Amino acid sequence: SSRYGIEDIEVPKEWRGKSLLKLDIRKKYGVNVIAVKSRDSEKVISPPSDYVFAAGDIAVIAGENECIRRIKY
Protein backbone atom coordinates (compact mmCIF):
# COMPACT_ATOMS: atom_id res chain seq x y z
CA SER A 1 0.00 0.00 0.00
CA SER A 2 1.03 3.60 -0.18
CA ARG A 3 1.10 3.81 3.63
CA TYR A 4 3.20 0.72 4.49
CA GLY A 5 6.41 -0.71 3.14
CA ILE A 6 9.27 -3.15 3.51
CA GLU A 7 12.83 -1.91 3.11
CA ASP A 8 16.40 -3.13 3.45
CA ILE A 9 18.48 -0.72 5.50
CA GLU A 10 22.08 -0.72 6.61
CA VAL A 11 22.02 -1.08 10.38
CA PRO A 12 22.46 2.37 11.95
CA LYS A 13 25.64 2.87 14.01
CA GLU A 14 23.65 3.26 17.22
CA TRP A 15 22.18 -0.26 16.76
CA ARG A 16 25.55 -1.99 16.42
CA GLY A 17 26.57 -4.14 19.37
CA LYS A 18 23.02 -4.11 20.77
CA SER A 19 20.31 -6.77 20.71
CA LEU A 20 16.82 -6.44 19.29
CA LEU A 21 15.48 -6.77 22.83
CA LYS A 22 17.64 -3.94 24.19
CA LEU A 23 16.87 -1.65 21.24
CA ASP A 24 13.09 -2.24 21.48
CA ILE A 25 12.83 -1.18 17.83
CA ARG A 26 9.09 -1.75 17.50
CA LYS A 27 8.31 0.55 20.42
CA LYS A 28 10.97 3.19 19.68
CA TYR A 29 10.70 3.34 15.88
CA GLY A 30 7.31 1.79 15.06
CA VAL A 31 8.74 -0.86 12.71
CA ASN A 32 9.41 -4.59 12.85
CA VAL A 33 12.68 -6.26 11.90
CA ILE A 34 11.53 -9.23 9.82
CA ALA A 35 14.93 -10.46 8.66
CA VAL A 36 18.64 -9.70 8.87
CA LYS A 37 21.32 -10.32 6.29
CA SER A 38 24.43 -10.65 8.40
CA ARG A 39 27.90 -9.58 7.41
CA ASP A 40 28.73 -13.18 6.47
CA SER A 41 25.66 -13.28 4.13
CA GLU A 42 23.72 -15.74 6.29
CA LYS A 43 20.00 -14.97 6.26
CA VAL A 44 18.24 -14.82 9.61
CA ILE A 45 14.47 -14.97 9.24
CA SER A 46 12.56 -13.57 12.22
CA PRO A 47 15.74 -12.97 14.19
CA PRO A 48 15.48 -13.87 17.88
CA SER A 49 15.28 -11.09 20.46
CA ASP A 50 18.85 -11.80 21.55
CA TYR A 51 20.24 -11.18 18.04
CA VAL A 52 23.05 -8.59 18.29
CA PHE A 53 23.57 -6.28 15.32
CA ALA A 54 27.05 -5.85 13.87
CA ALA A 55 28.65 -3.50 11.36
CA GLY A 56 27.70 -4.54 7.85
CA ASP A 57 24.37 -6.07 8.82
CA ILE A 58 21.37 -5.28 6.64
CA ALA A 59 18.00 -5.21 8.42
CA VAL A 60 14.77 -5.88 6.56
CA ILE A 61 12.17 -3.70 8.24
CA ALA A 62 8.42 -3.40 7.78
CA GLY A 63 6.13 -0.63 8.91
CA GLU A 64 4.58 2.69 8.02
CA ASN A 65 6.61 4.51 5.38
CA GLU A 66 6.99 7.56 7.62
CA CYS A 67 8.51 5.42 10.39
CA ILE A 68 10.91 3.80 7.92
CA ARG A 69 11.99 7.23 6.63
CA ARG A 70 12.80 8.37 10.19
CA ILE A 71 15.28 5.51 10.56
CA LYS A 72 16.87 5.98 7.17
CA TYR A 73 17.45 9.75 7.40
mmCIF file of C-alpha atoms in Angstrom, residues 22-61:
data_model
loop_
_atom_site.group_PDB
_atom_site.id
_atom_site.type_symbol
_atom_site.label_atom_id
_atom_site.label_comp_id
_atom_site.label_asym_id
_atom_site.label_seq_id
_atom_site.Cartn_x
_atom_site.Cartn_y
_atom_site.Cartn_z
ATOM 1 C CA LYS A 22 17.638 -3.939 24.186
ATOM 2 C CA LEU A 23 16.872 -1.649 21.241
ATOM 3 C CA ASP A 24 13.090 -2.242 21.484
ATOM 4 C CA ILE A 25 12.828 -1.181 17.831
ATOM 5 C CA ARG A 26 9.095 -1.753 17.500
ATOM 6 C CA LYS A 27 8.310 0.550 20.419
ATOM 7 C CA LYS A 28 10.965 3.189 19.685
ATOM 8 C CA TYR A 29 10.698 3.339 15.882
ATOM 9 C CA GLY A 30 7.311 1.787 15.063
ATOM 10 C CA VAL A 31 8.743 -0.858 12.711
ATOM 11 C CA ASN A 32 9.408 -4.588 12.851
ATOM 12 C CA VAL A 33 12.679 -6.260 11.904
ATOM 13 C CA ILE A 34 11.528 -9.227 9.825
ATOM 14 C CA ALA A 35 14.933 -10.459 8.660
ATOM 15 C CA VAL A 36 18.640 -9.703 8.865
ATOM 16 C CA LYS A 37 21.320 -10.323 6.291
ATOM 17 C CA SER A 38 24.428 -10.648 8.397
ATOM 18 C CA ARG A 39 27.902 -9.583 7.410
ATOM 19 C CA ASP A 40 28.725 -13.182 6.466
ATOM 20 C CA SER A 41 25.656 -13.277 4.135
ATOM 21 C CA GLU A 42 23.722 -15.741 6.291
ATOM 22 C CA LYS A 43 19.997 -14.969 6.261
ATOM 23 C CA VAL A 44 18.238 -14.823 9.610
ATOM 24 C CA ILE A 45 14.473 -14.968 9.242
ATOM 25 C CA SER A 46 12.563 -13.573 12.219
ATOM 26 C CA PRO A 47 15.738 -12.973 14.188
ATOM 27 C CA PRO A 48 15.478 -13.873 17.880
ATOM 28 C CA SER A 49 15.279 -11.088 20.458
ATOM 29 C CA ASP A 50 18.855 -11.799 21.553
ATOM 30 C CA TYR A 51 20.240 -11.176 18.035
ATOM 31 C CA VAL A 52 23.047 -8.593 18.292
ATOM 32 C CA PHE A 53 23.568 -6.282 15.319
ATOM 33 C CA ALA A 54 27.050 -5.846 13.867
ATOM 34 C CA ALA A 55 28.655 -3.497 11.356
ATOM 35 C CA GLY A 56 27.699 -4.540 7.848
ATOM 36 C CA ASP A 57 24.366 -6.070 8.817
ATOM 37 C CA ILE A 58 21.365 -5.278 6.635
ATOM 38 C CA ALA A 59 18.000 -5.206 8.423
ATOM 39 C CA VAL A 60 14.775 -5.882 6.558
ATOM 40 C CA ILE A 61 12.170 -3.703 8.243
#
